[in-house]
XYZ file of C-alpha atoms in Angstrom:
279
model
C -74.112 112.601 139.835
C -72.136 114.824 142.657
C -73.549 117.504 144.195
C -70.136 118.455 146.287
C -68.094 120.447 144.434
C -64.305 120.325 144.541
C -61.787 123.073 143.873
C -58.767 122.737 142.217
C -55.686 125.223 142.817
C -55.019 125.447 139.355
C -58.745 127.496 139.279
C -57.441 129.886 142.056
C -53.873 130.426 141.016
C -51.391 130.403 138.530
C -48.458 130.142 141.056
C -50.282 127.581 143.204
C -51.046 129.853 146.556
C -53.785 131.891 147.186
C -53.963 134.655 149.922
C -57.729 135.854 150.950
C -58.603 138.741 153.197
C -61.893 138.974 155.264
C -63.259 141.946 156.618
C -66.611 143.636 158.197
C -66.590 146.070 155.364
C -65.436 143.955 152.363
C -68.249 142.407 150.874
C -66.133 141.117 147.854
C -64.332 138.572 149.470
C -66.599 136.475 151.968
C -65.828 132.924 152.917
C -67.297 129.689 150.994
C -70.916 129.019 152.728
C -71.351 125.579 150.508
C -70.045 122.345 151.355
C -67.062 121.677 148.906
C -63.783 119.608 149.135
C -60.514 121.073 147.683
C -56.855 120.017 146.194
C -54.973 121.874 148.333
C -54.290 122.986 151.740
C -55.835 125.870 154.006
C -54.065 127.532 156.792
C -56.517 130.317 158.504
C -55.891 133.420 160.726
C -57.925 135.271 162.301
C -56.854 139.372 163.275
C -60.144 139.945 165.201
C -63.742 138.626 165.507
C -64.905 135.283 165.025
C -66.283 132.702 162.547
C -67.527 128.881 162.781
C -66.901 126.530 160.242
C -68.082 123.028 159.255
C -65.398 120.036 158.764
C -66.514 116.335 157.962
C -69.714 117.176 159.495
C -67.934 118.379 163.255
C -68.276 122.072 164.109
C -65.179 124.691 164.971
C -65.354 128.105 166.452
C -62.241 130.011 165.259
C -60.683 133.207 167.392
C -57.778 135.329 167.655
C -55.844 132.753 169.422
C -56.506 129.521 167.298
C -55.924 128.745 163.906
C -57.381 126.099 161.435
C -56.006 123.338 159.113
C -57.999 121.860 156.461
C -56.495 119.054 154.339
C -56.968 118.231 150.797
C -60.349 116.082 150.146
C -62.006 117.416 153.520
C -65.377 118.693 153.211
C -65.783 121.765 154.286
C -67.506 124.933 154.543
C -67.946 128.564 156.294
C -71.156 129.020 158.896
C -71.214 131.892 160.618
C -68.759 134.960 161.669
C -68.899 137.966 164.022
C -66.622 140.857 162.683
C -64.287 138.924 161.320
C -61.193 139.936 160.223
C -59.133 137.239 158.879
C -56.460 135.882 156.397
C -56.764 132.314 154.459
C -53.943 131.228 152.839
C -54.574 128.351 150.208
C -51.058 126.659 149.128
C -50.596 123.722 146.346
C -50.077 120.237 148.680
C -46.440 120.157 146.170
C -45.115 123.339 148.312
C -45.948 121.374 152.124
C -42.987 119.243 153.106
C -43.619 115.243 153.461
C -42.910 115.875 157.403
C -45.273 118.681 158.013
C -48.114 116.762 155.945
C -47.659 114.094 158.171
C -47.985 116.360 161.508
C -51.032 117.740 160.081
C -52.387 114.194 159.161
C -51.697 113.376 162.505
C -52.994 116.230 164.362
C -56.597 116.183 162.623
C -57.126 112.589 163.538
C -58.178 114.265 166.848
C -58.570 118.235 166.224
C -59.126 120.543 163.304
C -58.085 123.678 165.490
C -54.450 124.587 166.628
C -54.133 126.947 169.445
C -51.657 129.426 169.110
C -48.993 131.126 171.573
C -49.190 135.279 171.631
C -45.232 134.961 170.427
C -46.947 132.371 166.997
C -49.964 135.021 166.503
C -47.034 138.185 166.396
C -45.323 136.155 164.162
C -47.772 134.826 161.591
C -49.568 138.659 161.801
C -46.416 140.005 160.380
C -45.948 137.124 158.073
C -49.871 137.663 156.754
C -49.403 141.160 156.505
C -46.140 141.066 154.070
C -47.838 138.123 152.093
C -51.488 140.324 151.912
C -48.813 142.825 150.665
C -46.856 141.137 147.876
C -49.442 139.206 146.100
C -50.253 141.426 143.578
C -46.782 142.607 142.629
C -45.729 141.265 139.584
C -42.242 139.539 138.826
C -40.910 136.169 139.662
C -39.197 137.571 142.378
C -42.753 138.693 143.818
C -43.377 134.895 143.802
C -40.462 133.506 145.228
C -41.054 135.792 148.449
C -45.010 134.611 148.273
C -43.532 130.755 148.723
C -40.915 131.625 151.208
C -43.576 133.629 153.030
C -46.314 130.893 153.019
C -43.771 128.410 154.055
C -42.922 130.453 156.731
C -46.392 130.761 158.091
C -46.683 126.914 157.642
C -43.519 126.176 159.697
C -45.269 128.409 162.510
C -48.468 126.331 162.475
C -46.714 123.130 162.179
C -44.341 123.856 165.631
C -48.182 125.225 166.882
C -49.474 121.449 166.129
C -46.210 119.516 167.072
C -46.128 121.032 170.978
C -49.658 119.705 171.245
C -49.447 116.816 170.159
C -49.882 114.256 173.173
C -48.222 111.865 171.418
C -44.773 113.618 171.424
C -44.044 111.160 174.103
C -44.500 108.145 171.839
C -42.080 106.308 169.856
C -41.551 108.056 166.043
C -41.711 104.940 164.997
C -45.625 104.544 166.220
C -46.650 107.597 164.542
C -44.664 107.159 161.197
C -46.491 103.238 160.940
C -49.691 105.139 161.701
C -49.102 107.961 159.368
C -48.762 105.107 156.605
C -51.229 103.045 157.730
C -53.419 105.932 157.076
C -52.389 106.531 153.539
C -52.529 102.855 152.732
C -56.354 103.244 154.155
C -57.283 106.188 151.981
C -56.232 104.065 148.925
C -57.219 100.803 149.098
C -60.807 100.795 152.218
C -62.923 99.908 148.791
C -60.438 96.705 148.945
C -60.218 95.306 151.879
C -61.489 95.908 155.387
C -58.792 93.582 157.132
C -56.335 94.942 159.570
C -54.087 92.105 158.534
C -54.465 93.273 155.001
C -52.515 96.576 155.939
C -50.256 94.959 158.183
C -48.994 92.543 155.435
C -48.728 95.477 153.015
C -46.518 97.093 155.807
C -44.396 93.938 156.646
C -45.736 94.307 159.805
C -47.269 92.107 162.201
C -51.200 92.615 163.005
C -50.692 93.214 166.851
C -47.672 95.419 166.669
C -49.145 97.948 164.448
C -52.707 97.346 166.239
C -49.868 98.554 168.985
C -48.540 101.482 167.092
C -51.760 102.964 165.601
C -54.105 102.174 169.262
C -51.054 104.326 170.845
C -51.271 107.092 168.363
C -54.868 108.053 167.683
C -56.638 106.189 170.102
C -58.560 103.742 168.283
C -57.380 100.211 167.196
C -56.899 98.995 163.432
C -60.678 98.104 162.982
C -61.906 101.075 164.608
C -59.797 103.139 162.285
C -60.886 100.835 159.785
C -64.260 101.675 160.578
C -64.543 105.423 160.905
C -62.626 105.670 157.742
C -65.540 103.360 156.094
C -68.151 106.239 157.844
C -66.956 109.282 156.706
C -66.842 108.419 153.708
C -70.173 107.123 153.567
C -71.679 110.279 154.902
C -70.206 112.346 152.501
C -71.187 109.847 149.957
C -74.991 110.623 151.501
C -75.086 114.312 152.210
C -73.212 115.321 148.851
C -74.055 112.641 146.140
C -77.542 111.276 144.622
C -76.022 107.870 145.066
C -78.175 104.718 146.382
C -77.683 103.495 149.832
C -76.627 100.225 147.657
C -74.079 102.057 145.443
C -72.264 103.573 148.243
C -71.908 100.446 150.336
C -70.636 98.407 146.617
C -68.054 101.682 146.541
C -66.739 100.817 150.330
C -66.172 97.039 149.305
C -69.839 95.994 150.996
C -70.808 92.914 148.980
C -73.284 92.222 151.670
C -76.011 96.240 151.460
C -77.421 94.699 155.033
C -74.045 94.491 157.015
C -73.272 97.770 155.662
C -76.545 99.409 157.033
C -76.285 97.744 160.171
C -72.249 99.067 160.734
C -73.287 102.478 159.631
C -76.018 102.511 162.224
C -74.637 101.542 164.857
C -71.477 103.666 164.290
C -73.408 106.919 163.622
C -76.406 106.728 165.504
C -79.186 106.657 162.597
C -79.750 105.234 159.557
C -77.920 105.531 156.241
C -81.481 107.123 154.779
C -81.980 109.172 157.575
C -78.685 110.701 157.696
C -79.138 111.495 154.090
C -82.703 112.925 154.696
C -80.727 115.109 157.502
C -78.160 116.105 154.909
C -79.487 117.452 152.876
C-alpha cells in the first residue's frame, strides 16, 4: 500500500490549469505541507516574502528573485514560509511544448530553482496578476486568455532556464541524446541497468552517448543509471510500506544483497535506515 499521494489535474480543474494565491492574511489557500507527487506541472512566483520547499528529498529556499519548477512525478512538498506572498500556477503537461519540457528536464538534472532577471519578474508580475484576474470569469473566451496567459508565463521561465544553462555551449545534439536517454530511463530502469541497453535502443554507440550524456549533466551512463535506480528507491522507502526486497525486485534487483550494498554506498546509509529516517 502507498502512503504518497498523487494529484491528478483533472481533481483541480476542469480546463486543466490551476492558478493559487498565497498570502499572510489568507488562511484559505496555504501551500501543500505533505509529501505528494502530481500529473502536471508547477511554475511558482513569489511577490514578497519567502518559503522553503522539499523536492526528491533536496531543500530550496524560494525569494522574490527566483522561481521554481516542479515536474510531473516529483515528490514534493511545502516547509516553511515568511510572509509570503506568492502565485502557483499548475498547468496540464498537454499545454507545455515538447521543447520547453525538454529544457526543464534538462535544467532539474542539476537545479530545481531558476533565477530570474528584474525585466522576467516585471513581466511574469503582470502576467500573474491578469491570470489571478481572469480565472473566475466564465466563458470560453475566459479560458482561451487563461492558456495564452499561462503559456506566456511559461515561455518567460523557460528563456529564465535556457540563459543558465551551462550547457548552451554544447552541441544540441548532446542534450537532445541526453534528453532521450532520460525518457528511455524513466521507462524501462526495472529492465535493464546496461548503458549499452539504451545505447542500442538509441542506435547509438555506448561511448558516444557515454560522450553526449557525461557532457550534459555531468555524470556518465552508469552514474545516471544509478541515481535514477536511488531516487526511486527512496521514494519507494519514505512513501510506501514496501519491503526492502520488493523495492529492489521493482528496480530489476534479482540479487536483494547487491541492491543494499549500491544503495549504501550511493546514499550514505542503509536502505532500513533511510526508511526509519523517512518516515
Amino acid at each position: 500500500m502507498t502512503r504518497l499521494p498523487r494529484h491528478r489535474v483533472s481533481d483541480i480543474s476542469e480546463t486543466g490549469i490551476r492558478l493559487r494565491l498565497f498570502s499572510p492574511d489568507n488562511i484559505r489557500e496555504t501551500p501543500v505541507n505533505y509529501v505528494h507527487q502530481d500529473d502536471y506541472y508547477i511554475f511558482g512566483f513569489i511577490e514578497s516574502g519567502t518559503c522553503n520547499i522539499r523536492i526528491d528529498f533536496k531543500d530550496y529556499e524560494l525569494a522574490v528573485n527566483k522561481t521554481a519548477l516542479v515536474l510531473p512525478g516529483q515528490a514534493h512538498r511545502f516547509t516553511h514560509s515568511d510572509q509570503l506572498s506568492a502565485y502557483l500556477l499548475m498547468i496540464d503537461s498537454a499545454f507545455v511544448e515538447e521543447t520547453s519540457q525538454r529544457a526543464f528536464e534538462q535544467y532539474t538534472l542539476t537545479s530545481q530553482l531558476i533565477c530570474l532577471s528584474p525585466q522576467q519578474q516585471t513581466k511574469l508580475k503582470s502576467l500573474f496578476a491578469i491570470l489571478s484576474d481572469n480565472q473566475s470569469l466564465p466563458g470560453n473566451r475566459s479560458q482561451a486568455l487563461n492558456l495564452h496567459v499561462s503559456l506566456a508565463i511559461i515561455d518567460i521561465i523557460e528563456d529564465a532556464v535556457i540563459s543558465q544553462q551551462t550547457s548552451n555551449s554544447l552541441p544540441q545534439r548532446y542534450v537532445e541524446h541526453t534528453i532521450i536517454f532520460r525518457n528511455l530511463l524513466k521507462q524501462h530502469i526495472g529492465h535493464s541497468h546496461s548503458p549499452s541497453y539504451y545505447a542500442r535502443m538509441m542506435n547509438l554507440s555506448p561511448m558516444y552517448l557515454n560522450e553526449a550524456v557525461k557532457s550534459t549533466t555531468g555524470f556518465n551512463l552508469s552514474q545516471n543509471i544509478q541515481n535514477e535506480i536511488i531516487i526511486r528507491a527512496k521514494r519507494k522507502l519514505a512513501y510506501t510500506h514496501k519491503s526492502v526486497k520488493e523495492i529492489a525486485q521493482e528496480l530489476g534487483f534479482e540479487d536483494y544483497a547487491y541492491f543494499t550494498r549500491i544503495f549504501s554506498k550511493t546514499a550514505g546509509t542503509t536502505p532500513t535506515d533511510f526508511r526509519k529516517n523517512h518516515k
